[in-house]
PDB file of C-alpha atoms and ligand atoms in Angstrom:
ATOM      1  CA  UNK A  22      20.833  31.134 -21.590  1.00 53.00           C
ATOM      2  CA  UNK A  23      20.644  30.599 -17.844  1.00 70.00           C
ATOM      3  CA  UNK A  24      20.474  26.809 -18.020  1.00 87.00           C
ATOM      4  CA  UNK A  25      23.753  25.088 -17.222  1.00 95.00           C
ATOM      5  CA  UNK A  26      25.995  23.605 -19.904  1.00 97.00           C
ATOM      6  CA  UNK A  27      25.631  20.174 -18.350  1.00 98.00           C
ATOM      7  CA  UNK A  28      23.238  18.941 -15.714  1.00 98.00           C
ATOM      8  CA  UNK A  29      23.319  15.343 -14.558  1.00 98.00           C
ATOM      9  CA  UNK A  30      20.922  13.928 -11.998  1.00 97.00           C
ATOM     10  CA  UNK A  31      20.123  10.519 -10.598  1.00 97.00           C
ATOM     11  CA  UNK A  32      22.778   8.915 -12.760  1.00 97.00           C
ATOM     12  CA  UNK A  33      23.229   5.187 -12.199  1.00 97.00           C
ATOM     13  CA  UNK A  34      25.611   3.075 -14.241  1.00 97.00           C
ATOM     14  CA  UNK A  35      26.413  -0.598 -14.516  1.00 95.00           C
ATOM     15  CA  UNK A  36      29.060  -2.883 -15.957  1.00 94.00           C
ATOM     16  CA  UNK A  37      27.189  -6.113 -16.500  1.00 91.00           C
ATOM     17  CA  UNK A  38      25.564  -6.817 -13.163  1.00 91.00           C
ATOM     18  CA  UNK A  39      27.947  -4.592 -11.206  1.00 95.00           C
ATOM     19  CA  UNK A  40      26.272  -1.381 -10.055  1.00 96.00           C
ATOM     20  CA  UNK A  41      28.983   1.313 -10.253  1.00 97.00           C
ATOM     21  CA  UNK A  42      27.375   4.777 -10.032  1.00 98.00           C
ATOM     22  CA  UNK A  43      24.672   5.599  -7.490  1.00 98.00           C
ATOM     23  CA  UNK A  44      22.458   8.621  -8.136  1.00 98.00           C
ATOM     24  CA  UNK A  45      25.292  10.849  -9.244  1.00 98.00           C
ATOM     25  CA  UNK A  46      24.319  14.484  -9.736  1.00 98.00           C
ATOM     26  CA  UNK A  47      26.487  17.312 -10.988  1.00 98.00           C
ATOM     27  CA  UNK A  48      26.432  20.514 -12.972  1.00 98.00           C
ATOM     28  CA  UNK A  49      28.846  22.400 -15.168  1.00 98.00           C
ATOM     29  CA  UNK A  50      27.948  26.039 -15.743  1.00 97.00           C
ATOM     30  CA  UNK A  51      28.709  27.881 -18.964  1.00 96.00           C
ATOM     31  CA  UNK A  52      32.392  28.744 -19.052  1.00 95.00           C
ATOM     32  CA  UNK A  53      33.048  26.871 -15.840  1.00 97.00           C
ATOM     33  CA  UNK A  54      35.893  24.440 -15.111  1.00 98.00           C
ATOM     34  CA  UNK A  55      34.690  21.728 -12.752  1.00 98.00           C
ATOM     35  CA  UNK A  56      36.837  18.974 -11.240  1.00 98.00           C
ATOM     36  CA  UNK A  57      35.486  15.507 -10.626  1.00 98.00           C
ATOM     37  CA  UNK A  58      37.767  14.076  -7.980  1.00 97.00           C
ATOM     38  CA  UNK A  59      38.286  10.792  -6.186  1.00 96.00           C
ATOM     39  CA  UNK A  60      40.734   7.970  -5.782  1.00 95.00           C
ATOM     40  CA  UNK A  61      41.391   5.090  -8.185  1.00 94.00           C
ATOM     41  CA  UNK A  62      38.202   3.213  -8.847  1.00 95.00           C
ATOM     42  CA  UNK A  63      35.922   5.923  -7.415  1.00 97.00           C
ATOM     43  CA  UNK A  64      33.932   6.154 -10.638  1.00 97.00           C
ATOM     44  CA  UNK A  65      35.328   9.242 -12.391  1.00 97.00           C
ATOM     45  CA  UNK A  66      35.837   7.633 -15.791  1.00 97.00           C
ATOM     46  CA  UNK A  67      32.568   5.761 -15.525  1.00 97.00           C
ATOM     47  CA  UNK A  68      30.751   9.051 -14.914  1.00 98.00           C
ATOM     48  CA  UNK A  69      32.293  10.551 -18.038  1.00 98.00           C
ATOM     49  CA  UNK A  70      31.525   7.514 -20.153  1.00 97.00           C
ATOM     50  CA  UNK A  71      27.955   7.484 -18.885  1.00 97.00           C
ATOM     51  CA  UNK A  72      27.506  11.176 -19.760  1.00 97.00           C
ATOM     52  CA  UNK A  73      28.948  10.546 -23.218  1.00 97.00           C
ATOM     53  CA  UNK A  74      26.592   7.622 -23.838  1.00 95.00           C
ATOM     54  CA  UNK A  75      29.380   5.067 -23.924  1.00 95.00           C
ATOM     55  CA  UNK A  76      27.969   2.622 -21.390  1.00 92.00           C
ATOM     56  CA  UNK A  77      25.483  -0.028 -22.417  1.00 83.00           C
ATOM     57  CA  UNK A  78      23.503   0.392 -19.216  1.00 85.00           C
ATOM     58  CA  UNK A  79      22.797   3.633 -17.425  1.00 88.00           C
ATOM     59  CA  UNK A  80      19.821   5.357 -15.872  1.00 93.00           C
ATOM     60  CA  UNK A  81      19.152   8.951 -14.983  1.00 96.00           C
ATOM     61  CA  UNK A  82      18.942  12.387 -16.527  1.00 96.00           C
ATOM     62  CA  UNK A  83      21.635  13.998 -18.593  1.00 97.00           C
ATOM     63  CA  UNK A  84      20.944  17.464 -19.912  1.00 97.00           C
ATOM     64  CA  UNK A  85      23.315  19.152 -22.302  1.00 98.00           C
ATOM     65  CA  UNK A  86      22.570  22.791 -23.149  1.00 96.00           C
ATOM     66  CA  UNK A  87      18.978  22.238 -22.131  1.00 95.00           C
ATOM     67  CA  UNK A  88      18.469  19.094 -24.177  1.00 96.00           C
ATOM     68  CA  UNK A  89      17.919  15.652 -22.751  1.00 95.00           C
ATOM     69  CA  UNK A  90      20.681  13.437 -24.167  1.00 96.00           C
ATOM     70  CA  UNK A  91      20.245  10.434 -21.884  1.00 94.00           C
ATOM     71  CA  UNK A  92      19.005   8.164 -24.659  1.00 92.00           C
ATOM     72  CA  UNK A  93      21.327   9.339 -27.432  1.00 95.00           C
ATOM     73  CA  UNK A  94      24.257   7.369 -28.839  1.00 95.00           C
ATOM     74  CA  UNK A  95      27.787   8.781 -28.437  1.00 96.00           C
ATOM     75  CA  UNK A  96      28.165  10.018 -32.009  1.00 95.00           C
ATOM     76  CA  UNK A  97      24.997  12.124 -31.711  1.00 96.00           C
ATOM     77  CA  UNK A  98      26.209  13.597 -28.415  1.00 97.00           C
ATOM     78  CA  UNK A  99      29.599  14.390 -29.984  1.00 96.00           C
ATOM     79  CA  UNK A 100      27.874  16.098 -32.909  1.00 95.00           C
ATOM     80  CA  UNK A 101      25.935  18.291 -30.490  1.00 96.00           C
ATOM     81  CA  UNK A 102      29.261  19.698 -29.304  1.00 97.00           C
ATOM     82  CA  UNK A 103      30.394  17.551 -26.422  1.00 98.00           C
ATOM     83  CA  UNK A 104      34.045  16.500 -26.626  1.00 97.00           C
ATOM     84  CA  UNK A 105      35.581  13.634 -24.691  1.00 96.00           C
ATOM     85  CA  UNK A 106      39.270  12.944 -24.085  1.00 95.00           C
ATOM     86  CA  UNK A 107      39.424   9.462 -22.557  1.00 93.00           C
ATOM     87  CA  UNK A 108      42.156   8.458 -20.135  1.00 89.00           C
ATOM     88  CA  UNK A 109      43.780   5.998 -22.554  1.00 85.00           C
ATOM     89  CA  UNK A 110      44.427   8.917 -24.958  1.00 81.00           C
ATOM     90  CA  UNK A 111      44.677   6.922 -28.129  1.00 88.00           C
ATOM     91  CA  UNK A 112      46.189   8.651 -31.150  1.00 94.00           C
ATOM     92  CA  UNK A 113      46.281   7.137 -34.628  1.00 95.00           C
ATOM     93  CA  UNK A 114      49.848   5.808 -34.602  1.00 95.00           C
ATOM     94  CA  UNK A 115      50.263   5.722 -38.393  1.00 96.00           C
ATOM     95  CA  UNK A 116      48.755   9.161 -38.996  1.00 97.00           C
ATOM     96  CA  UNK A 117      50.742  12.359 -38.673  1.00 97.00           C
ATOM     97  CA  UNK A 118      49.904  15.098 -36.189  1.00 97.00           C
ATOM     98  CA  UNK A 119      48.076  17.016 -38.945  1.00 97.00           C
ATOM     99  CA  UNK A 120      46.167  13.936 -40.092  1.00 97.00           C
ATOM    100  CA  UNK A 121      45.216  13.120 -36.495  1.00 97.00           C
ATOM    101  CA  UNK A 122      43.856  16.653 -36.134  1.00 97.00           C
ATOM    102  CA  UNK A 123      41.875  16.278 -39.379  1.00 97.00           C
ATOM    103  CA  UNK A 124      40.042  13.251 -38.014  1.00 96.00           C
ATOM    104  CA  UNK A 125      38.538  15.463 -35.300  1.00 95.00           C
ATOM    105  CA  UNK A 126      37.336  18.235 -37.589  1.00 95.00           C
ATOM    106  CA  UNK A 127      33.700  19.305 -37.242  1.00 95.00           C
ATOM    107  CA  UNK A 128      31.883  22.424 -38.478  1.00 93.00           C
ATOM    108  CA  UNK A 129      32.054  25.588 -36.345  1.00 94.00           C
ATOM    109  CA  UNK A 130      29.335  26.040 -33.739  1.00 94.00           C
ATOM    110  CA  UNK A 131      27.569  29.253 -32.835  1.00 93.00           C
ATOM    111  CA  UNK A 132      28.738  30.315 -29.380  1.00 91.00           C
ATOM    112  CA  UNK A 133      31.598  27.815 -29.123  1.00 93.00           C
ATOM    113  CA  UNK A 134      35.262  28.710 -29.515  1.00 93.00           C
ATOM    114  CA  UNK A 135      36.520  27.844 -32.986  1.00 94.00           C
ATOM    115  CA  UNK A 136      39.788  25.958 -33.547  1.00 96.00           C
ATOM    116  CA  UNK A 137      42.286  25.525 -36.366  1.00 96.00           C
ATOM    117  CA  UNK A 138      45.602  23.623 -36.337  1.00 97.00           C
ATOM    118  CA  UNK A 139      47.407  26.988 -36.308  1.00 96.00           C
ATOM    119  CA  UNK A 140      45.540  28.145 -33.217  1.00 94.00           C
ATOM    120  CA  UNK A 141      46.142  24.804 -31.503  1.00 95.00           C
ATOM    121  CA  UNK A 142      49.852  25.007 -32.289  1.00 95.00           C
ATOM    122  CA  UNK A 143      49.967  28.330 -30.452  1.00 91.00           C
ATOM    123  CA  UNK A 144      48.433  26.546 -27.463  1.00 88.00           C
ATOM    124  CA  UNK A 145      50.798  23.563 -27.808  1.00 89.00           C
ATOM    125  CA  UNK A 146      54.050  24.773 -29.395  1.00 89.00           C
ATOM    126  CA  UNK A 147      55.508  21.238 -29.132  1.00 89.00           C
ATOM    127  CA  UNK A 148      52.915  19.986 -31.602  1.00 93.00           C
ATOM    128  CA  UNK A 149      53.600  22.883 -33.931  1.00 95.00           C
ATOM    129  CA  UNK A 150      57.190  21.703 -34.208  1.00 95.00           C
ATOM    130  CA  UNK A 151      56.185  18.247 -35.461  1.00 95.00           C
ATOM    131  CA  UNK A 152      53.151  18.531 -37.760  1.00 96.00           C
ATOM    132  CA  UNK A 153      54.365  15.637 -39.940  1.00 96.00           C
ATOM    133  CA  UNK A 154      55.396  13.295 -37.105  1.00 96.00           C
ATOM    134  CA  UNK A 155      53.430  10.031 -36.905  1.00 96.00           C
ATOM    135  CA  UNK A 156      51.401   9.757 -33.711  1.00 95.00           C
ATOM    136  CA  UNK A 157      53.163   6.520 -32.806  1.00 95.00           C
ATOM    137  CA  UNK A 158      56.507   8.306 -32.615  1.00 95.00           C
ATOM    138  CA  UNK A 159      55.512  10.864 -30.007  1.00 94.00           C
ATOM    139  CA  UNK A 160      56.048  10.913 -26.243  1.00 89.00           C
ATOM    140  CA  UNK A 161      53.156  10.221 -23.886  1.00 86.00           C
ATOM    141  CA  UNK A 162      52.825  13.909 -23.080  1.00 86.00           C
ATOM    142  CA  UNK A 163      52.820  14.881 -26.746  1.00 89.00           C
ATOM    143  CA  UNK A 164      50.179  12.266 -27.461  1.00 91.00           C
ATOM    144  CA  UNK A 165      48.129  13.694 -24.619  1.00 89.00           C
ATOM    145  CA  UNK A 166      48.338  17.160 -26.188  1.00 90.00           C
ATOM    146  CA  UNK A 167      47.366  15.676 -29.542  1.00 94.00           C
ATOM    147  CA  UNK A 168      44.271  13.927 -28.214  1.00 95.00           C
ATOM    148  CA  UNK A 169      43.129  17.135 -26.537  1.00 94.00           C
ATOM    149  CA  UNK A 170      43.809  19.082 -29.743  1.00 96.00           C
ATOM    150  CA  UNK A 171      41.984  16.558 -31.890  1.00 96.00           C
ATOM    151  CA  UNK A 172      38.947  16.883 -29.639  1.00 97.00           C
ATOM    152  CA  UNK A 173      39.103  20.670 -29.853  1.00 97.00           C
ATOM    153  CA  UNK A 174      39.065  20.409 -33.674  1.00 97.00           C
ATOM    154  CA  UNK A 175      35.413  19.438 -33.205  1.00 97.00           C
ATOM    155  CA  UNK A 176      34.730  22.971 -31.846  1.00 97.00           C
ATOM    156  CA  UNK A 177      32.954  21.676 -28.737  1.00 98.00           C
ATOM    157  CA  UNK A 178      30.984  23.681 -26.178  1.00 97.00           C
ATOM    158  CA  UNK A 179      31.998  21.321 -23.413  1.00 98.00           C
ATOM    159  CA  UNK A 180      34.977  19.015 -23.033  1.00 98.00           C
ATOM    160  CA  UNK A 181      35.198  16.043 -20.695  1.00 98.00           C
ATOM    161  CA  UNK A 182      38.891  15.594 -19.855  1.00 96.00           C
ATOM    162  CA  UNK A 183      39.721  12.350 -18.126  1.00 96.00           C
ATOM    163  CA  UNK A 184      42.790  12.805 -15.885  1.00 92.00           C
ATOM    164  CA  UNK A 185      44.797  15.202 -18.039  1.00 88.00           C
ATOM    165  CA  UNK A 186      47.696  15.274 -15.561  1.00 86.00           C
ATOM    166  CA  UNK A 187      48.035  11.536 -15.083  1.00 85.00           C
ATOM    167  CA  UNK A 188      51.294   9.867 -16.041  1.00 81.00           C
ATOM    168  CA  UNK A 189      52.864  12.848 -17.775  1.00 81.00           C
ATOM    169  CA  UNK A 190      56.057  14.677 -16.861  1.00 83.00           C
ATOM    170  CA  UNK A 191      55.831  17.724 -14.535  1.00 85.00           C
ATOM    171  CA  UNK A 192      56.658  20.120 -17.365  1.00 81.00           C
ATOM    172  CA  UNK A 193      53.748  18.713 -19.399  1.00 81.00           C
ATOM    173  CA  UNK A 194      51.462  18.904 -16.363  1.00 86.00           C
ATOM    174  CA  UNK A 195      52.242  22.600 -16.201  1.00 85.00           C
ATOM    175  CA  UNK A 196      51.452  22.993 -19.904  1.00 83.00           C
ATOM    176  CA  UNK A 197      48.206  21.093 -19.366  1.00 87.00           C
ATOM    177  CA  UNK A 198      47.216  23.481 -16.577  1.00 92.00           C
ATOM    178  CA  UNK A 199      48.018  26.503 -18.729  1.00 90.00           C
ATOM    179  CA  UNK A 200      46.130  24.958 -21.611  1.00 90.00           C
ATOM    180  CA  UNK A 201      43.016  24.467 -19.473  1.00 94.00           C
ATOM    181  CA  UNK A 202      43.180  28.080 -18.254  1.00 95.00           C
ATOM    182  CA  UNK A 203      43.529  29.232 -21.862  1.00 93.00           C
ATOM    183  CA  UNK A 204      40.527  27.142 -22.912  1.00 94.00           C
ATOM    184  CA  UNK A 205      38.547  28.699 -20.083  1.00 95.00           C
ATOM    185  CA  UNK A 206      39.516  32.161 -21.311  1.00 94.00           C
ATOM    186  CA  UNK A 207      38.216  31.151 -24.743  1.00 93.00           C
ATOM    187  CA  UNK A 208      34.869  30.419 -23.109  1.00 93.00           C
ATOM    188  CA  UNK A 209      34.967  26.627 -23.165  1.00 96.00           C
ATOM    189  CA  UNK A 210      33.240  24.677 -20.385  1.00 97.00           C
ATOM    190  CA  UNK A 211      35.276  21.823 -18.946  1.00 98.00           C
ATOM    191  CA  UNK A 212      34.632  18.846 -16.729  1.00 98.00           C
ATOM    192  CA  UNK A 213      37.915  17.243 -15.754  1.00 97.00           C
ATOM    193  CA  UNK A 214      38.538  14.186 -13.693  1.00 97.00           C
ATOM    194  CA  UNK A 215      41.485  14.429 -11.380  1.00 94.00           C
ATOM    195  CA  UNK A 216      43.112  12.817  -8.364  1.00 92.00           C
ATOM    196  CA  UNK A 217      45.627  15.558  -7.839  1.00 90.00           C
ATOM    197  CA  UNK A 218      44.209  18.374  -5.704  1.00 92.00           C
ATOM    198  CA  UNK A 219      47.105  20.658  -6.517  1.00 91.00           C
ATOM    199  CA  UNK A 220      46.376  20.400 -10.236  1.00 93.00           C
ATOM    200  CA  UNK A 221      42.636  20.823  -9.679  1.00 95.00           C
ATOM    201  CA  UNK A 222      43.274  23.924  -7.578  1.00 95.00           C
ATOM    202  CA  UNK A 223      45.270  25.520 -10.383  1.00 94.00           C
ATOM    203  CA  UNK A 224      42.498  25.288 -12.931  1.00 96.00           C
ATOM    204  CA  UNK A 225      39.075  24.606 -11.399  1.00 97.00           C
ATOM    205  CA  UNK A 226      36.231  26.755 -10.146  1.00 97.00           C
ATOM    206  CA  UNK A 227      34.354  23.995  -8.350  1.00 98.00           C
ATOM    207  CA  UNK A 228      34.786  20.350  -7.434  1.00 98.00           C
ATOM    208  CA  UNK A 229      32.822  17.193  -6.767  1.00 98.00           C
ATOM    209  CA  UNK A 230      34.337  14.292  -4.875  1.00 98.00           C
ATOM    210  CA  UNK A 231      33.329  10.749  -5.705  1.00 98.00           C
ATOM    211  CA  UNK A 232      33.792   7.660  -3.608  1.00 97.00           C
ATOM    212  CA  UNK A 233      32.428   4.218  -4.452  1.00 97.00           C
ATOM    213  CA  UNK A 234      30.269   5.725  -7.155  1.00 98.00           C
ATOM    214  CA  UNK A 235      28.626   8.333  -4.935  1.00 98.00           C
ATOM    215  CA  UNK A 236      29.135  12.087  -4.664  1.00 98.00           C
ATOM    216  CA  UNK A 237      30.497  12.772  -1.172  1.00 97.00           C
ATOM    217  CA  UNK A 238      31.314  16.459  -1.491  1.00 97.00           C
ATOM    218  CA  UNK A 239      30.461  19.376  -3.690  1.00 98.00           C
ATOM    219  CA  UNK A 240      31.738  22.925  -3.329  1.00 98.00           C
ATOM    220  CA  UNK A 241      34.186  25.486  -4.579  1.00 98.00           C
ATOM    221  CA  UNK A 242      37.731  24.306  -5.100  1.00 97.00           C
ATOM    222  CA  UNK A 243      38.776  26.590  -2.227  1.00 96.00           C
ATOM    223  CA  UNK A 244      36.256  24.942   0.091  1.00 97.00           C
ATOM    224  CA  UNK A 245      37.628  21.538  -0.838  1.00 96.00           C
ATOM    225  CA  UNK A 246      41.223  22.626  -0.262  1.00 94.00           C
ATOM    226  CA  UNK A 247      40.233  23.819   3.225  1.00 95.00           C
ATOM    227  CA  UNK A 248      38.204  20.748   4.114  1.00 95.00           C
ATOM    228  CA  UNK A 249      40.719  18.414   5.656  1.00 94.00           C
ATOM    229  CA  UNK A 250      38.127  15.815   6.636  1.00 94.00           C
ATOM    230  CA  UNK A 251      36.925  15.347   3.076  1.00 94.00           C
ATOM    231  CA  UNK A 252      40.436  15.442   1.699  1.00 93.00           C
ATOM    232  CA  UNK A 253      41.659  12.782   4.088  1.00 92.00           C
ATOM    233  CA  UNK A 254      38.664  10.549   3.661  1.00 92.00           C
ATOM    234  CA  UNK A 255      38.337  10.614  -0.125  1.00 93.00           C
ATOM    235  CA  UNK A 256      41.507  11.994  -1.695  1.00 92.00           C
ATOM    236  CA  UNK A 257      45.131  10.919  -1.558  1.00 79.00           C
ATOM    237  CA  UNK A 258      46.318  14.033   0.242  1.00 62.00           C
TER     238      UNK A 258
HETATM  239  N1  LIG B 302      34.884  -2.323 -18.011  1.00 61.64           N
HETATM  240  C1  LIG B 302      34.629  -2.550 -16.711  1.00 61.64           C
HETATM  241  N2  LIG B 302      34.029  -3.678 -16.301  1.00 61.64           N
HETATM  242  C2  LIG B 302      33.754  -3.905 -14.998  1.00 61.64           C
HETATM  243  N3  LIG B 302      34.039  -3.027 -14.006  1.00 61.64           N
HETATM  244  C3  LIG B 302      34.655  -1.903 -14.340  1.00 61.64           C
HETATM  245  C4  LIG B 302      34.991  -1.588 -15.714  1.00 61.64           C
HETATM  246  N4  LIG B 302      35.592  -0.380 -15.730  1.00 61.64           N
HETATM  247  C5  LIG B 302      35.645   0.036 -14.453  1.00 61.64           C
HETATM  248  N5  LIG B 302      35.073  -0.868 -13.624  1.00 61.64           N
HETATM  249  C6  LIG B 302      34.924  -0.726 -12.161  1.00 61.64           C
HETATM  250  O1  LIG B 302      34.121   0.428 -11.910  1.00 61.64           O
HETATM  251  C7  LIG B 302      34.605   1.152 -10.781  1.00 61.64           C
HETATM  252  C8  LIG B 302      34.853   2.588 -11.181  1.00 61.64           C
HETATM  253  O2  LIG B 302      35.911   2.622 -12.135  1.00 61.64           O
HETATM  254  P1  LIG B 302      36.367   3.955 -12.875  1.00 61.64           P
HETATM  255  O3  LIG B 302      37.258   3.535 -13.982  1.00 61.64           O
HETATM  256  O4  LIG B 302      35.183   4.758 -13.215  1.00 61.64           O
HETATM  257  O5  LIG B 302      37.199   4.682 -11.733  1.00 61.64           O
HETATM  258  P2  LIG B 302      38.095   5.991 -11.799  1.00 61.64           P
HETATM  259  O6  LIG B 302      37.630   6.887 -10.712  1.00 61.64           O
HETATM  260  O7  LIG B 302      38.103   6.519 -13.176  1.00 61.64           O
HETATM  261  O8  LIG B 302      39.531   5.419 -11.399  1.00 61.64           O
HETATM  262  P3  LIG B 302      40.996   5.797 -11.959  1.00 61.64           P
HETATM  263  O9  LIG B 302      41.425   7.012 -11.201  1.00 61.64           O
HETATM  264  O10 LIG B 302      41.805   4.599 -11.613  1.00 61.64           O
HETATM  265  O11 LIG B 302      40.915   6.039 -13.425  1.00 61.64           O
HETATM  266  C9  LIG B 302      35.821   0.400 -10.286  1.00 61.64           C
HETATM  267  O12 LIG B 302      35.410  -0.411  -9.221  1.00 61.64           O
HETATM  268  C10 LIG B 302      36.243  -0.418 -11.471  1.00 61.64           C
HETATM  269  O13 LIG B 302      36.858  -1.610 -11.045  1.00 61.64           O
HETATM  270 MG1  LIG B 303      39.573   6.768 -14.566  1.00 61.64          MG
END
């Protein structure tokens, strides 16, 4: 039980011939919320895709709940209980909220919080008011809530959340922060990518800062908030 939820080491990733990630290492403990920070193009999304097995070329070690998943395809990783909410947050436009949720359904997992549409609607009351609305007729923020909810329907142990606060209205950002804190209370482990230090401070225990595909800082979120040098060099604050 003492092994971390996720342990990545020596992770290198490539798009074609372009070398994007350089020996990235990070850990997410059980029940921890960890922020992966850095400016546009730093490599946050690439790190998540590499962990999830979505890149054709990657090297390094990826351990999930003590198992080496580095050679597994994405669907196997998802079935082991790793959820991924990509930054493009695609919902099925012609399916209703309920039908979108159904597409994410997976069996319950021992030791992972268990989700139903009813429980998710308590977390996201907006969604509960529109169970029959087609995904294509929802606002960006509502779609964001739906993609998170659909991922939770898989009853994951760990969720990779790619920039949950990006491009959504302030009121939705606040709901996103509350949602993450609620998920943490449920015992979920979360790795979120984020550019916004304020948002990360609201929800995270620890942070890593990426620049040009390398980890430049790792520490508690409080240590990052206090470290002006790192903030100025690698974040937009
Ligand atoms: N499909 C791709 N093909 C080639 N290069 C890519 C591709 N996707 C991303 N890159 C490059 O990889 C680097 C890291 O990109 P990545 O999307 O991981 O950054 P990010 O930190 O998620 O940025 P953002 O905050 O803008 O989402 C960038 O230099 C980017 O141009
Ligand atoms: Mg990104």
